[in-house]
C-alpha cells in the first residue's frame, strides 16, 4: 500500500520530463515565471514549453501542442485560462501525461455556480488515470528532482526531512524563503490550492509512506473529507511528527477561506479535538508552525520540561518564568549541592543563582557561563538548558568599552567560545541546549548587529543548536515538542508504528 | 499638588549638577560606564566624579569626597559597595544633595535579613529631605536634560511623549535601543529597581502631572503599596493612556521576581481586575507592551474596530481574519455599491474583493492598490485600513523579472508611490491606515532585504503611519488601542479629567 502511493505520486515529484502548457515570454505572466523558475533552480529532466504560437521562450524550443513533442511527457504545468483547462487535460491524457499541476484560478474559489461546475468537470479527469494538483495553486517544490513552485526560483536545492502541504501557495513561497535562514530543508512542499483531486489526505498518506520525509507539516483551510483525513492521521499516529496549522476557525476566517480556496473550514472544536486525538501538534499561526517545525528539527528527543534559564538579565528571567509556567514547563530551583558549588564561585550580591540564574549583568563572559552550564548539566532536576545572550548589549558594550567602535562586531562575539562550551556540555551531559538571542533592535543605523546576529545564529544552527529570537517563542516551541513526546511515551508505540 | 510633585522630582530629572560617587577609570566597572555614558550623551549640567583616590577620570578632575566640591550638587549617582551607601547618603545630606540614584545591589533582593535591614536603613534617609531611586537600578534617562541610564550612552537625545517606569534596568536598556528604530521617544525613563523610596506610585503621579508626558508605560514586578498605586490610576483615569506589563503573575514568575527585586508580585486576578477598573491597557510581554505603545503613538484616536485588509495574499488574509475575529475586531464585507465599483475594475477570476481584498497576487502595483484603498476609504462600514505588502516577495520578484538582480532593492520599491497614496487617502477620508510589512526572512545572504525593510519602515513612520512586522502583532496592538478608546467613550470623561 505504501509502495502504491509512492508509485502513484512519482510523476508529480520525480517526473523525467515536463511540459509548461501556457509558457510565455512575458515576464509578468505565470507562464514565464514558472518556466524561468524551473530553469533557474535546475530541474534535472527535460522541459518542454508549450504555446500555440510556437517559437522560442527563454532559449528553449517551444511546442505548439503536446502532440508535437516527440519524447514522453510525465508531468505538465498548466498556466492557461480556466476555460481552456479541460481540453488541455484531454490532450495530456492522449499524450500519456500522468500528473499535472493547474496553477490557473477561476474555479470553485470564485463562489459562482460556473466555477464550481468547471472544477467538478476537471476533477473527473483524475478518474481517467492522471493525478491533478490544484487548480488555483503554486505547485510542487521537490529539491531532489529540481521541481519548484511559483516563483521559488531561488529555493534551496538541498533536500531535507520536512514534507509540507499547504492550501496556500503564498505560504509556500514565504516558507521556502524563511526556511533558508533557519536551516529547514524539505523532502517535498506541495501547494494544492482547491485540491480537486490530490488533497490533504492523499498528501498525508504520501508523506507517511515517503522514506525521505521524517516530519510532516501543513497549512489547512478546509478538508473535503475530514473523517478520512483524521483516520489517516490516527492510523499513522506516532510514526512521524505532524504539525498542522488549521486556519479559518473563526467566523471571519471561515468566510475568508471560502473566497480563497472555496473550502468549508469546519468547526473549531471538532477540528481541535480531532487533531488532538490524532496526536497532531496544532499551531495557531505561521510563526508558531515554523517555530515548532524548527524545534523538531533541532531538539534531541530527551529535551524535557524542566528548564534552567541561564544568563540574560533580571526582567528576561522573570518574563521567561511566567511564560514557561503558563506553558506547563518548569524552572526548578537547582539542587542544594549544586547551588552550594555555585555559591562558592559567585558572590551572593548581584547574583541570583537559584534558577533563573542571573549573574546581575547580561554580559556574562563564557568562562562564567560555562560554570553555570556545568551546574545545570550536572543537576538531575534539569532537562533542558536555555542560554540567553542579549547580543546587542554584549557586542556594543564590549566593543565600546574597548574603544573600538569602528571594528566589526564579529570580533567581539562570545560565540566561538560559547559554542565550544555548548558542544562540550551537550557531549558530557546529553541534555538539550537552546539559545535565545533576542533580536529586537531595528534601528537602520544598527544593521551590523543584524548581520552579526545571523552569523552567530548560523554557527549555532550548523552545530545543531536551535536559536530563537525571543524567549517566548523558544518556550512555546519547546512546550509543543515536550508535550508531543510525553503523549507518545504515555500511549506507547502505536499499532502502525509497531507494524512498520 | 501636581506642581508639588514636579518640584519635588526636579533634582532627579533636571539636576544642574551631579556627582558620580564611586567613579572609576576601570572601564568594566559601573562607576566608569555611567560616567562615560553621561559624558557621551552630553549631560548639560556640571559633572563631578568622586573617588577617594582623587586624580582624574575620563579627563575630569576627580574629587575625593563631596565636601571637596565647591559648587552645589543637585543629584548624586551612587556606584559604591552596599555597606558604604549609608555613609555616602549622610555625606549627600550634608552637601545638600536633593536626589540620588543608587545603582548598587546587595539589598532586599539578596533575600537575606542583612540585605533587608540595610535597605530599610537607607530608605530612612528619604524622610530627611532627599529622594532616592533604587537601589539595584540603572537610574534615570531624561533626553531633555541629558541624563542617561546604565549603559545608555547612545540613547536618543530627542525628547518625546512617553514616560516609562520600570523595575528592571535591563528592560530600560533594551527599550532605549528598540525605541530608536520605532520612533518612540521619551520624556523620562526611570529604572527604580527595589524602589526603597521613589517607586511605581510616585512615578505614576509624576508622569500624570508632567506636561512633557502624554503616554505612560511601565514594567512592574511588585508594588509595595498596591491600593495606593491603583487609587492613583483610578483618580487619573482617562487623563493619559497607561500601558502596563505586570510580570511575575505565575508561581514560577513570582519566585523569579523575589530574586530579582525582592518584591512580592501579588495574585494575578487581583492585579488584572484592579488594572482593568483603572482603565490600564495590560500587556503580557515586552513585545506586546512596545507594540501597544507604538500604536498609541502612531494611530489617530478614530482608528476603529472595522478593518479592511488590503493586499497580501490568500493565506495571510485568512490568518488575519482569524486573528482579528479572536481579538474582537471585524472584517466587514464591503458595502454593495462599493463592491460594484470594484467589480467593474477587477475581473472576478483570481480576485477576492469582499474583504479581505486579495488581488490574487501579493505583488499589487500601487495604482491598483490605490483603487482598493479608495474603496475602503469611502466605505462607511470600514474604520481602519490595513495594507499588507510582502516586501521580500515584491522586491525580489520585481528586480528578478527585470533581470536587474545586482541593483539595490530600493530601486524596485513600491514605497514612494504607496506612501503618497497612503497620505492622500488619509487626507481624503480621515481614516487610520496601518502598514504590515512581513519581515520574516533571515537568510544571511538576504541582508539587503532587511536594509530595505528598515528604510521603507522609516519612511512610513516619518509620515505617521505605523508599520508592523506581522499581521498578528498589528491586530493585537490595534485591538488594545480600540478597546481603550471604546471604554473611554463609554464611561465619559473621568472626574479627574474634567477637573484638569
mmCIF file with all atom_site columns, N, CA, C and O in Angstrom, chain B residues 289-308:
data_model
loop_
_atom_site.group_PDB
_atom_site.id
_atom_site.type_symbol
_atom_site.label_atom_id
_atom_site.label_alt_id
_atom_site.label_comp_id
_atom_site.label_asym_id
_atom_site.label_entity_id
_atom_site.label_seq_id
_atom_site.pdbx_PDB_ins_code
_atom_site.Cartn_x
_atom_site.Cartn_y
_atom_site.Cartn_z
_atom_site.occupancy
_atom_site.B_iso_or_equiv
_atom_site.pdbx_formal_charge
_atom_site.auth_seq_id
_atom_site.auth_comp_id
_atom_site.auth_asym_id
_atom_site.auth_atom_id
_atom_site.pdbx_PDB_model_num
ATOM 1  N N  . UNK B 1 289 ? 3.901   45.089 24.974 1.00 0.00 ? 289 UNK B N  1
ATOM 2  C CA . UNK B 1 289 ? 3.925   46.430 25.560 1.00 0.00 ? 289 UNK B CA 1
ATOM 3  C C  . UNK B 1 289 ? 4.445   47.453 24.548 1.00 0.00 ? 289 UNK B C  1
ATOM 4  O O  . UNK B 1 289 ? 3.875   48.531 24.364 1.00 0.00 ? 289 UNK B O  1
ATOM 5  N N  . UNK B 1 290 ? 5.514   47.088 23.871 1.00 0.00 ? 290 UNK B N  1
ATOM 6  C CA . UNK B 1 290 ? 6.112   48.018 22.911 1.00 0.00 ? 290 UNK B CA 1
ATOM 7  C C  . UNK B 1 290 ? 5.185   48.213 21.711 1.00 0.00 ? 290 UNK B C  1
ATOM 8  O O  . UNK B 1 290 ? 5.003   49.336 21.229 1.00 0.00 ? 290 UNK B O  1
ATOM 9  N N  . UNK B 1 291 ? 4.569   47.146 21.252 1.00 0.00 ? 291 UNK B N  1
ATOM 10 C CA . UNK B 1 291 ? 3.635   47.260 20.128 1.00 0.00 ? 291 UNK B CA 1
ATOM 11 C C  . UNK B 1 291 ? 2.465   48.187 20.460 1.00 0.00 ? 291 UNK B C  1
ATOM 12 O O  . UNK B 1 291 ? 2.028   48.975 19.626 1.00 0.00 ? 291 UNK B O  1
ATOM 13 N N  . UNK B 1 292 ? 1.948   48.062 21.672 1.00 0.00 ? 292 UNK B N  1
ATOM 14 C CA . UNK B 1 292 ? 0.806   48.895 22.059 1.00 0.00 ? 292 UNK B CA 1
ATOM 15 C C  . UNK B 1 292 ? 1.237   50.362 22.160 1.00 0.00 ? 292 UNK B C  1
ATOM 16 O O  . UNK B 1 292 ? 0.566   51.269 21.673 1.00 0.00 ? 292 UNK B O  1
ATOM 17 N N  . UNK B 1 293 ? 2.377   50.563 22.781 1.00 0.00 ? 293 UNK B N  1
ATOM 18 C CA . UNK B 1 293 ? 2.930   51.906 22.911 1.00 0.00 ? 293 UNK B CA 1
ATOM 19 C C  . UNK B 1 293 ? 3.068   52.534 21.519 1.00 0.00 ? 293 UNK B C  1
ATOM 20 O O  . UNK B 1 293 ? 2.690   53.687 21.281 1.00 0.00 ? 293 UNK B O  1
ATOM 21 N N  . UNK B 1 294 ? 3.589   51.753 20.622 1.00 0.00 ? 294 UNK B N  1
ATOM 22 C CA . UNK B 1 294 ? 3.788   52.166 19.234 1.00 0.00 ? 294 UNK B CA 1
ATOM 23 C C  . UNK B 1 294 ? 2.447   52.548 18.593 1.00 0.00 ? 294 UNK B C  1
ATOM 24 O O  . UNK B 1 294 ? 2.331   53.592 17.932 1.00 0.00 ? 294 UNK B O  1
ATOM 25 N N  . UNK B 1 295 ? 1.436   51.714 18.820 1.00 0.00 ? 295 UNK B N  1
ATOM 26 C CA . UNK B 1 295 ? 0.106   52.002 18.262 1.00 0.00 ? 295 UNK B CA 1
ATOM 27 C C  . UNK B 1 295 ? -0.429  53.318 18.816 1.00 0.00 ? 295 UNK B C  1
ATOM 28 O O  . UNK B 1 295 ? -0.968  54.143 18.075 1.00 0.00 ? 295 UNK B O  1
ATOM 29 N N  . UNK B 1 296 ? -0.260  53.541 20.117 1.00 0.00 ? 296 UNK B N  1
ATOM 30 C CA . UNK B 1 296 ? -0.754  54.784 20.711 1.00 0.00 ? 296 UNK B CA 1
ATOM 31 C C  . UNK B 1 296 ? -0.017  55.999 20.152 1.00 0.00 ? 296 UNK B C  1
ATOM 32 O O  . UNK B 1 296 ? -0.564  57.095 20.093 1.00 0.00 ? 296 UNK B O  1
ATOM 33 N N  . UNK B 1 297 ? 1.215   55.804 19.751 1.00 0.00 ? 297 UNK B N  1
ATOM 34 C CA . UNK B 1 297 ? 1.972   56.938 19.203 1.00 0.00 ? 297 UNK B CA 1
ATOM 35 C C  . UNK B 1 297 ? 1.566   57.251 17.770 1.00 0.00 ? 297 UNK B C  1
ATOM 36 O O  . UNK B 1 297 ? 1.606   58.401 17.351 1.00 0.00 ? 297 UNK B O  1
ATOM 37 N N  . UNK B 1 298 ? 1.207   56.229 16.999 1.00 0.00 ? 298 UNK B N  1
ATOM 38 C CA . UNK B 1 298 ? 1.012   56.439 15.567 1.00 0.00 ? 298 UNK B CA 1
ATOM 39 C C  . UNK B 1 298 ? -0.445  56.451 15.120 1.00 0.00 ? 298 UNK B C  1
ATOM 40 O O  . UNK B 1 298 ? -0.719  56.949 14.031 1.00 0.00 ? 298 UNK B O  1
ATOM 41 N N  . UNK B 1 299 ? -1.351  55.875 15.908 1.00 0.00 ? 299 UNK B N  1
ATOM 42 C CA . UNK B 1 299 ? -2.732  55.797 15.414 1.00 0.00 ? 299 UNK B CA 1
ATOM 43 C C  . UNK B 1 299 ? -3.544  57.021 15.796 1.00 0.00 ? 299 UNK B C  1
ATOM 44 O O  . UNK B 1 299 ? -3.411  57.544 16.908 1.00 0.00 ? 299 UNK B O  1
ATOM 45 N N  . UNK B 1 300 ? -4.433  57.479 14.890 1.00 0.00 ? 300 UNK B N  1
ATOM 46 C CA . UNK B 1 300 ? -5.341  58.565 15.253 1.00 0.00 ? 300 UNK B CA 1
ATOM 47 C C  . UNK B 1 300 ? -6.434  58.005 16.168 1.00 0.00 ? 300 UNK B C  1
ATOM 48 O O  . UNK B 1 300 ? -6.757  56.817 16.077 1.00 0.00 ? 300 UNK B O  1
ATOM 49 N N  . UNK B 1 301 ? -7.013  58.847 17.026 1.00 0.00 ? 301 UNK B N  1
ATOM 50 C CA . UNK B 1 301 ? -7.991  58.346 18.003 1.00 0.00 ? 301 UNK B CA 1
ATOM 51 C C  . UNK B 1 301 ? -9.192  57.659 17.357 1.00 0.00 ? 301 UNK B C  1
ATOM 52 O O  . UNK B 1 301 ? -9.843  56.843 17.986 1.00 0.00 ? 301 UNK B O  1
ATOM 53 N N  . UNK B 1 302 ? -9.500  57.982 16.096 1.00 0.00 ? 302 UNK B N  1
ATOM 54 C CA . UNK B 1 302 ? -10.680 57.365 15.476 1.00 0.00 ? 302 UNK B CA 1
ATOM 55 C C  . UNK B 1 302 ? -10.384 56.009 14.834 1.00 0.00 ? 302 UNK B C  1
ATOM 56 O O  . UNK B 1 302 ? -11.245 55.459 14.154 1.00 0.00 ? 302 UNK B O  1
ATOM 57 N N  . UNK B 1 303 ? -9.181  55.476 15.029 1.00 0.00 ? 303 UNK B N  1
ATOM 58 C CA . UNK B 1 303 ? -8.895  54.128 14.494 1.00 0.00 ? 303 UNK B CA 1
ATOM 59 C C  . UNK B 1 303 ? -9.887  53.165 15.129 1.00 0.00 ? 303 UNK B C  1
ATOM 60 O O  . UNK B 1 303 ? -9.885  52.980 16.338 1.00 0.00 ? 303 UNK B O  1
ATOM 61 N N  . UNK B 1 304 ? -10.757 52.585 14.311 1.00 0.00 ? 304 UNK B N  1
ATOM 62 C CA . UNK B 1 304 ? -11.846 51.777 14.860 1.00 0.00 ? 304 UNK B CA 1
ATOM 63 C C  . UNK B 1 304 ? -11.692 50.311 14.573 1.00 0.00 ? 304 UNK B C  1
ATOM 64 O O  . UNK B 1 304 ? -10.717 49.875 13.935 1.00 0.00 ? 304 UNK B O  1
ATOM 65 N N  . UNK B 1 305 ? -12.662 49.512 15.051 1.00 0.00 ? 305 UNK B N  1
ATOM 66 C CA . UNK B 1 305 ? -12.540 48.051 15.004 1.00 0.00 ? 305 UNK B CA 1
ATOM 67 C C  . UNK B 1 305 ? -12.905 47.408 13.670 1.00 0.00 ? 305 UNK B C  1
ATOM 68 O O  . UNK B 1 305 ? -12.666 46.216 13.491 1.00 0.00 ? 305 UNK B O  1
ATOM 69 N N  . UNK B 1 306 ? -13.498 48.187 12.749 1.00 0.00 ? 306 UNK B N  1
ATOM 70 C CA . UNK B 1 306 ? -13.954 47.568 11.496 1.00 0.00 ? 306 UNK B CA 1
ATOM 71 C C  . UNK B 1 306 ? -12.865 47.744 10.442 1.00 0.00 ? 306 UNK B C  1
ATOM 72 O O  . UNK B 1 306 ? -12.647 48.837 9.928  1.00 0.00 ? 306 UNK B O  1
ATOM 73 N N  . UNK B 1 307 ? -12.215 46.639 10.136 1.00 0.00 ? 307 UNK B N  1
ATOM 74 C CA . UNK B 1 307 ? -10.962 46.687 9.386  1.00 0.00 ? 307 UNK B CA 1
ATOM 75 C C  . UNK B 1 307 ? -11.141 46.213 7.951  1.00 0.00 ? 307 UNK B C  1
ATOM 76 O O  . UNK B 1 307 ? -11.834 45.225 7.700  1.00 0.00 ? 307 UNK B O  1
ATOM 77 N N  . UNK B 1 308 ? -10.505 46.904 7.023  1.00 0.00 ? 308 UNK B N  1
ATOM 78 C CA . UNK B 1 308 ? -10.360 46.380 5.663  1.00 0.00 ? 308 UNK B CA 1
ATOM 79 C C  . UNK B 1 308 ? -8.933  45.870 5.519  1.00 0.00 ? 308 UNK B C  1
ATOM 80 O O  . UNK B 1 308 ? -7.979  46.594 5.813  1.00 0.00 ? 308 UNK B O  1
#
